[in-house]
Amino acid sequence: MREPIWRKTGTTPDYRFSLANERTFLAWIRTSLALIAGALAIDQLAPEIAPAPVRIVLCVILAFLGAGLAVLSYHRWGLMEAAMRNNRELPFSGVMLVMTIGVAAAALVFAVLILVAR
């Protein structure tokens, strides 16, 4: 695998900060996997929670959120590393707001579906 271009710029940041950035990346990857696993579990283990088209759409949305988060987490990790290497301010990320809204909306929809299914 080719080394990213930004790794050849600036100076190597303190390892503690690089490792903290990497831990954040891994936490986002875990969240991504949880979203994908949740989508799969709802589809396979709770077929009666909602009519099939509704359940499938919700599961696909969750899976896309998980896939998108995985891609964005790598991109964000690279941006943070580049900012630290070049002694710049860390960039703002709107991903956190999008993920918060997405997960909160999913929780609300599934809570309503669970109540209606009973």
CSV table of N, CA and C in Angstrom, one decimal:
chain,number,residue,atom,x,y,z
A,1,MET,N,0.9,-1.2,0.0
A,1,MET,CA,0.0,0.0,0.0
A,1,MET,C,0.9,1.2,0.0
A,2,ARG,N,0.5,2.2,-0.8
A,2,ARG,CA,1.2,3.4,-0.9
A,2,ARG,C,1.0,4.3,0.3
A,3,GLU,N,2.1,5.0,0.7
A,3,GLU,CA,2.0,5.9,1.8
A,3,GLU,C,1.3,7.2,1.3
A,4,PRO,N,0.4,7.7,2.1
A,4,PRO,CA,-0.3,9.0,1.7
A,4,PRO,C,0.7,10.1,1.6
A,5,ILE,N,0.4,11.0,0.7
A,5,ILE,CA,1.3,12.2,0.4
A,5,ILE,C,1.5,13.1,1.6
A,6,TRP,N,0.4,13.2,2.4
A,6,TRP,CA,0.5,14.1,3.5
A,6,TRP,C,1.5,13.7,4.6
A,7,ARG,N,1.9,12.4,4.5
A,7,ARG,CA,2.9,11.9,5.5
A,7,ARG,C,4.3,12.3,5.2
A,8,LYS,N,4.5,12.9,4.0
A,8,LYS,CA,5.8,13.4,3.6
A,8,LYS,C,5.9,14.9,3.9
A,9,THR,N,4.9,15.5,4.5
A,9,THR,CA,4.9,16.9,4.7
A,9,THR,C,5.0,17.2,6.2
A,10,GLY,N,5.5,18.4,6.6
A,10,GLY,CA,5.5,18.8,8.0
A,10,GLY,C,6.5,17.9,8.8
A,11,THR,N,6.2,17.9,10.1
A,11,THR,CA,7.1,17.2,11.0
A,11,THR,C,6.2,16.1,11.7
A,12,THR,N,6.9,15.1,12.2
A,12,THR,CA,6.2,14.0,12.8
A,12,THR,C,5.6,14.5,14.2
A,13,PRO,N,4.3,14.4,14.4
A,13,PRO,CA,3.8,14.9,15.6
A,13,PRO,C,4.1,14.0,16.8
A,14,ASP,N,3.9,14.5,18.0
A,14,ASP,CA,4.1,13.7,19.2
A,14,ASP,C,3.3,12.3,19.0
A,15,TYR,N,4.0,11.2,19.4
A,15,TYR,CA,3.3,9.9,19.2
A,15,TYR,C,2.1,9.8,20.0
A,16,ARG,N,2.0,10.4,21.1
A,16,ARG,CA,0.8,10.3,21.9
A,16,ARG,C,-0.4,10.9,21.2
A,17,PHE,N,-0.2,12.0,20.5
A,17,PHE,CA,-1.3,12.5,19.7
A,17,PHE,C,-1.7,11.7,18.5
A,18,SER,N,-0.7,11.1,17.8
A,18,SER,CA,-1.0,10.2,16.7
A,18,SER,C,-1.7,9.0,17.2
A,19,LEU,N,-1.3,8.4,18.3
A,19,LEU,CA,-2.0,7.3,18.8
A,19,LEU,C,-3.4,7.6,19.3
A,20,ALA,N,-3.6,8.7,19.9
A,20,ALA,CA,-4.9,9.2,20.3
A,20,ALA,C,-5.8,9.3,19.0
A,21,ASN,N,-5.3,9.9,18.0
A,21,ASN,CA,-6.0,10.0,16.7
A,21,ASN,C,-6.4,8.6,16.2
A,22,GLU,N,-5.4,7.7,16.3
A,22,GLU,CA,-5.7,6.3,15.8
A,22,GLU,C,-6.7,5.6,16.7
A,23,ARG,N,-6.7,5.9,18.0
A,23,ARG,CA,-7.8,5.3,18.8
A,23,ARG,C,-9.1,5.8,18.5
A,24,THR,N,-9.2,7.1,18.2
A,24,THR,CA,-10.5,7.7,17.7
A,24,THR,C,-10.9,7.1,16.4
A,25,PHE,N,-10.0,6.9,15.5
A,25,PHE,CA,-10.4,6.2,14.3
A,25,PHE,C,-10.9,4.8,14.5
A,26,LEU,N,-10.3,4.1,15.4
A,26,LEU,CA,-10.7,2.7,15.7
A,26,LEU,C,-12.1,2.7,16.4
A,27,ALA,N,-12.4,3.7,17.2
A,27,ALA,CA,-13.7,3.8,17.9
A,27,ALA,C,-14.8,4.1,16.8
A,28,TRP,N,-14.4,4.9,15.8
A,28,TRP,CA,-15.4,5.1,14.7
A,28,TRP,C,-15.6,3.9,13.9
A,29,ILE,N,-14.6,3.1,13.7
A,29,ILE,CA,-14.7,1.8,13.0
A,29,ILE,C,-15.6,0.9,13.8
A,30,ARG,N,-15.4,0.8,15.1
A,30,ARG,CA,-16.3,0.0,15.9
A,30,ARG,C,-17.7,0.4,15.8
A,31,THR,N,-17.9,1.7,15.9
A,31,THR,CA,-19.3,2.2,15.7
A,31,THR,C,-19.9,1.8,14.4
A,32,SER,N,-19.1,1.9,13.3
A,32,SER,CA,-19.5,1.5,12.0
A,32,SER,C,-19.9,0.0,12.0
A,33,LEU,N,-19.0,-0.8,12.6
A,33,LEU,CA,-19.4,-2.2,12.6
A,33,LEU,C,-20.6,-2.5,13.4
A,34,ALA,N,-20.8,-1.8,14.5
A,34,ALA,CA,-22.1,-1.9,15.3
A,34,ALA,C,-23.3,-1.6,14.5
A,35,LEU,N,-23.2,-0.5,13.7
A,35,LEU,CA,-24.4,-0.1,12.8
A,35,LEU,C,-24.7,-1.2,11.8
A,36,ILE,N,-23.6,-1.7,11.2
A,36,ILE,CA,-23.8,-2.8,10.2
A,36,ILE,C,-24.3,-4.1,10.8
A,37,ALA,N,-23.8,-4.4,12.0
A,37,ALA,CA,-24.3,-5.6,12.7
A,37,ALA,C,-25.7,-5.4,13.2
A,38,GLY,N,-26.0,-4.2,13.6
A,38,GLY,CA,-27.4,-4.0,14.0
A,38,GLY,C,-28.4,-4.1,12.9
A,39,ALA,N,-28.0,-3.6,11.7
A,39,ALA,CA,-28.9,-3.7,10.6
A,39,ALA,C,-29.1,-5.2,10.2
A,40,LEU,N,-28.0,-5.9,10.2
A,40,LEU,CA,-28.1,-7.3,9.9
A,40,LEU,C,-28.9,-8.1,10.9
A,41,ALA,N,-28.7,-7.8,12.2
A,41,ALA,CA,-29.5,-8.4,13.3
A,41,ALA,C,-31.0,-8.1,13.2
A,42,ILE,N,-31.3,-6.9,12.9
A,42,ILE,CA,-32.7,-6.5,12.8
A,42,ILE,C,-33.4,-7.3,11.6
A,43,ASP,N,-32.6,-7.3,10.5
A,43,ASP,CA,-33.2,-8.0,9.4
A,43,ASP,C,-33.4,-9.5,9.6
A,44,GLN,N,-32.4,-10.1,10.2
A,44,GLN,CA,-32.4,-11.6,10.3
A,44,GLN,C,-33.1,-12.0,11.6
A,45,LEU,N,-33.1,-11.3,12.7
A,45,LEU,CA,-33.6,-11.8,14.0
A,45,LEU,C,-34.9,-11.2,14.4
A,46,ALA,N,-35.3,-10.1,13.7
A,46,ALA,CA,-36.6,-9.5,14.1
A,46,ALA,C,-37.5,-9.2,12.9
A,47,PRO,N,-37.8,-10.3,12.2
A,47,PRO,CA,-38.6,-10.0,10.9
A,47,PRO,C,-40.0,-9.5,11.2
A,48,GLU,N,-40.5,-9.7,12.4
A,48,GLU,CA,-41.9,-9.2,12.7
A,48,GLU,C,-41.9,-7.8,13.3
A,49,ILE,N,-40.8,-7.2,13.4
A,49,ILE,CA,-40.8,-5.8,14.0
A,49,ILE,C,-41.5,-4.8,13.1
A,50,ALA,N,-41.5,-5.0,11.8
A,50,ALA,CA,-42.2,-4.1,10.8
A,50,ALA,C,-42.5,-4.8,9.6
A,51,PRO,N,-43.4,-4.3,8.7
A,51,PRO,CA,-43.6,-4.9,7.4
A,51,PRO,C,-42.2,-5.0,6.7
A,52,ALA,N,-42.1,-6.0,5.8
A,52,ALA,CA,-40.8,-6.3,5.2
A,52,ALA,C,-40.2,-5.0,4.5
A,53,PRO,N,-41.0,-4.3,3.7
A,53,PRO,CA,-40.4,-3.1,3.0
A,53,PRO,C,-39.8,-2.1,3.9
A,54,VAL,N,-40.6,-1.8,5.0
A,54,VAL,CA,-40.1,-0.8,6.0
A,54,VAL,C,-38.9,-1.3,6.7
A,55,ARG,N,-38.9,-2.6,7.1
A,55,ARG,CA,-37.7,-3.2,7.8
A,55,ARG,C,-36.5,-3.1,6.9
A,56,ILE,N,-36.7,-3.5,5.7
A,56,ILE,CA,-35.5,-3.5,4.7
A,56,ILE,C,-35.0,-2.1,4.5
A,57,VAL,N,-35.9,-1.2,4.3
A,57,VAL,CA,-35.4,0.2,4.1
A,57,VAL,C,-34.6,0.7,5.3
A,58,LEU,N,-35.1,0.4,6.5
A,58,LEU,CA,-34.4,0.9,7.8
A,58,LEU,C,-33.1,0.2,7.9
A,59,CYS,N,-33.1,-1.1,7.6
A,59,CYS,CA,-31.8,-1.8,7.7
A,59,CYS,C,-30.8,-1.3,6.7
A,60,VAL,N,-31.2,-1.0,5.5
A,60,VAL,CA,-30.3,-0.5,4.5
A,60,VAL,C,-29.8,0.8,4.9
A,61,ILE,N,-30.6,1.7,5.4
A,61,ILE,CA,-30.2,3.0,5.9
A,61,ILE,C,-29.1,2.8,7.0
A,62,LEU,N,-29.3,1.9,7.9
A,62,LEU,CA,-28.3,1.7,9.0
A,62,LEU,C,-27.0,1.1,8.4
A,63,ALA,N,-27.1,0.2,7.4
A,63,ALA,CA,-25.9,-0.3,6.8
A,63,ALA,C,-25.2,0.8,6.0
A,64,PHE,N,-25.9,1.6,5.3
A,64,PHE,CA,-25.2,2.7,4.6
A,64,PHE,C,-24.6,3.7,5.6
A,65,LEU,N,-25.3,4.0,6.7
A,65,LEU,CA,-24.6,4.8,7.7
A,65,LEU,C,-23.3,4.2,8.2
A,66,GLY,N,-23.3,2.9,8.4
A,66,GLY,CA,-22.1,2.2,8.9
A,66,GLY,C,-21.0,2.2,7.8
A,67,ALA,N,-21.4,2.0,6.6
A,67,ALA,CA,-20.4,2.0,5.5
A,67,ALA,C,-19.8,3.5,5.4
A,68,GLY,N,-20.7,4.4,5.4
A,68,GLY,CA,-20.3,5.8,5.2
A,68,GLY,C,-19.4,6.2,6.4
A,69,LEU,N,-19.7,5.8,7.6
A,69,LEU,CA,-18.9,6.2,8.7
A,69,LEU,C,-17.5,5.5,8.6
A,70,ALA,N,-17.4,4.3,8.1
A,70,ALA,CA,-16.1,3.7,7.9
A,70,ALA,C,-15.2,4.5,7.0
A,71,VAL,N,-15.8,4.9,5.9
A,71,VAL,CA,-15.1,5.7,4.9
A,71,VAL,C,-14.7,7.1,5.5
A,72,LEU,N,-15.6,7.7,6.1
A,72,LEU,CA,-15.4,9.0,6.6
A,72,LEU,C,-14.4,9.0,7.8
A,73,SER,N,-14.4,7.9,8.6
A,73,SER,CA,-13.4,7.8,9.7
A,73,SER,C,-12.0,7.8,9.2
A,74,TYR,N,-11.7,7.1,8.1
A,74,TYR,CA,-10.4,7.1,7.5
A,74,TYR,C,-10.0,8.5,7.0
A,75,HIS,N,-11.0,9.1,6.3
A,75,HIS,CA,-10.7,10.4,5.7
A,75,HIS,C,-10.4,11.4,6.9
A,76,ARG,N,-11.2,11.3,7.9
A,76,ARG,CA,-11.0,12.2,9.1
A,76,ARG,C,-9.7,12.0,9.8
A,77,TRP,N,-9.3,10.7,9.9
A,77,TRP,CA,-8.0,10.4,10.5
A,77,TRP,C,-6.9,11.0,9.7
A,78,GLY,N,-7.0,10.9,8.4
A,78,GLY,CA,-5.9,11.5,7.6
A,78,GLY,C,-5.9,13.0,7.7
A,79,LEU,N,-7.1,13.7,7.8
A,79,LEU,CA,-7.1,15.1,7.9
A,79,LEU,C,-6.5,15.6,9.2
A,80,MET,N,-6.8,14.8,10.3
A,80,MET,CA,-6.2,15.1,11.6
A,80,MET,C,-4.7,14.9,11.7
A,81,GLU,N,-4.3,13.8,11.1
A,81,GLU,CA,-2.8,13.6,11.0
A,81,GLU,C,-2.1,14.7,10.2
A,82,ALA,N,-2.7,15.1,9.1
A,82,ALA,CA,-2.1,16.1,8.3
A,82,ALA,C,-2.0,17.5,9.0
A,83,ALA,N,-3.1,17.8,9.7
A,83,ALA,CA,-3.2,19.0,10.5
A,83,ALA,C,-2.1,19.0,11.6
A,84,MET,N,-2.0,17.9,12.3
A,84,MET,CA,-1.0,17.8,13.4
A,84,MET,C,0.5,17.9,12.8
A,85,ARG,N,0.7,17.3,11.7
A,85,ARG,CA,2.0,17.3,11.0
A,85,ARG,C,2.4,18.7,10.6
A,86,ASN,N,1.4,19.5,10.2
A,86,ASN,CA,1.7,20.8,9.7
A,86,ASN,C,1.4,21.9,10.7
A,87,ASN,N,1.2,21.5,11.9
A,87,ASN,CA,0.9,22.4,13.0
A,87,ASN,C,-0.2,23.4,12.7
A,88,ARG,N,-1.3,22.8,12.2
A,88,ARG,CA,-2.5,23.6,11.9
A,88,ARG,C,-3.6,23.3,12.9
A,89,GLU,N,-4.6,24.1,12.9
A,89,GLU,CA,-5.8,23.9,13.7
A,89,GLU,C,-6.5,22.6,13.2
A,90,LEU,N,-7.0,21.8,14.2
A,90,LEU,CA,-7.7,20.6,13.8
A,90,LEU,C,-9.0,21.0,13.0
A,91,PRO,N,-9.3,20.3,11.9
A,91,PRO,CA,-10.5,20.7,11.1
A,91,PRO,C,-11.7,20.2,11.8
A,92,PHE,N,-12.8,21.0,11.6
A,92,PHE,CA,-14.1,20.7,12.1
A,92,PHE,C,-14.7,19.6,11.2
A,93,SER,N,-15.4,18.7,11.9
A,93,SER,CA,-16.1,17.6,11.2
A,93,SER,C,-17.6,17.6,11.4
A,94,GLY,N,-18.4,17.6,10.4
A,94,GLY,CA,-19.8,17.6,10.6
A,94,GLY,C,-20.3,16.1,10.7
A,95,VAL,N,-19.4,15.2,10.6
A,95,VAL,CA,-19.8,13.8,10.7
A,95,VAL,C,-20.5,13.5,12.0
A,96,MET,N,-20.0,14.1,13.1
A,96,MET,CA,-20.5,13.8,14.4
A,96,MET,C,-22.0,14.2,14.5
A,97,LEU,N,-22.3,15.3,13.9
A,97,LEU,CA,-23.7,15.8,13.9
A,97,LEU,C,-24.6,14.9,13.1
A,98,VAL,N,-24.1,14.5,11.9
A,98,VAL,CA,-24.8,13.6,11.0
A,98,VAL,C,-25.1,12.2,11.7
A,99,MET,N,-24.0,11.7,12.3
A,99,MET,CA,-24.2,10.4,13.0
A,99,MET,C,-25.1,10.5,14.2
A,100,THR,N,-25.0,11.6,14.9
A,100,THR,CA,-25.9,11.8,16.1
A,100,THR,C,-27.4,11.8,15.6
A,101,ILE,N,-27.6,12.6,14.6
A,101,ILE,CA,-29.0,12.7,14.0
A,101,ILE,C,-29.4,11.3,13.5
A,102,GLY,N,-28.6,10.6,12.8
A,102,GLY,CA,-28.9,9.3,12.2
A,102,GLY,C,-29.2,8.3,13.2
A,103,VAL,N,-28.4,8.2,14.2
A,103,VAL,CA,-28.6,7.2,15.3
A,103,VAL,C,-29.8,7.5,16.1
A,104,ALA,N,-30.0,8.8,16.4
A,104,ALA,CA,-31.2,9.2,17.2
A,104,ALA,C,-32.4,8.9,16.4
A,105,ALA,N,-32.5,9.2,15.2
A,105,ALA,CA,-33.6,9.0,14.3
A,105,ALA,C,-33.9,7.5,14.3
A,106,ALA,N,-32.8,6.7,14.1
A,106,ALA,CA,-33.0,5.2,14.1
A,106,ALA,C,-33.6,4.7,15.4
A,107,ALA,N,-33.1,5.2,16.5
A,107,ALA,CA,-33.6,4.8,17.8
A,107,ALA,C,-35.0,5.1,18.0
A,108,LEU,N,-35.4,6.3,17.5
A,108,LEU,CA,-36.8,6.7,17.6
A,108,LEU,C,-37.7,5.9,16.8
A,109,VAL,N,-37.3,5.6,15.6
A,109,VAL,CA,-38.1,4.8,14.6
A,109,VAL,C,-38.2,3.4,15.2
A,110,PHE,N,-37.2,2.8,15.6
A,110,PHE,CA,-37.2,1.4,16.2
A,110,PHE,C,-38.0,1.4,17.5
A,111,ALA,N,-37.9,2.4,18.3
A,111,ALA,CA,-38.7,2.4,19.5
A,111,ALA,C,-40.2,2.5,19.2
A,112,VAL,N,-40.6,3.3,18.2
A,112,VAL,CA,-42.0,3.3,17.8
A,112,VAL,C,-42.4,1.9,17.2
A,113,LEU,N,-41.6,1.3,16.4
A,113,LEU,CA,-41.9,0.0,15.8
A,113,LEU,C,-42.1,-1.0,16.9
A,114,ILE,N,-41.2,-1.0,17.9
A,114,ILE,CA,-41.3,-2.0,18.9
A,114,ILE,C,-42.7,-1.8,19.7
A,115,LEU,N,-43.0,-0.5,20.0
A,115,LEU,CA,-44.3,-0.3,20.7
A,115,LEU,C,-45.5,-0.7,19.8
A,116,VAL,N,-45.4,-0.4,18.5
A,116,VAL,CA,-46.6,-0.8,17.6
A,116,VAL,C,-46.7,-2.3,17.5
A,117,ALA,N,-45.5,-3.0,17.4
A,117,ALA,CA,-45.5,-4.4,17.2
A,117,ALA,C,-46.1,-5.2,18.4
A,118,ARG,N,-46.2,-4.6,19.6
A,118,ARG,CA,-46.6,-5.2,20.8
A,118,ARG,C,-48.2,-5.2,20.9
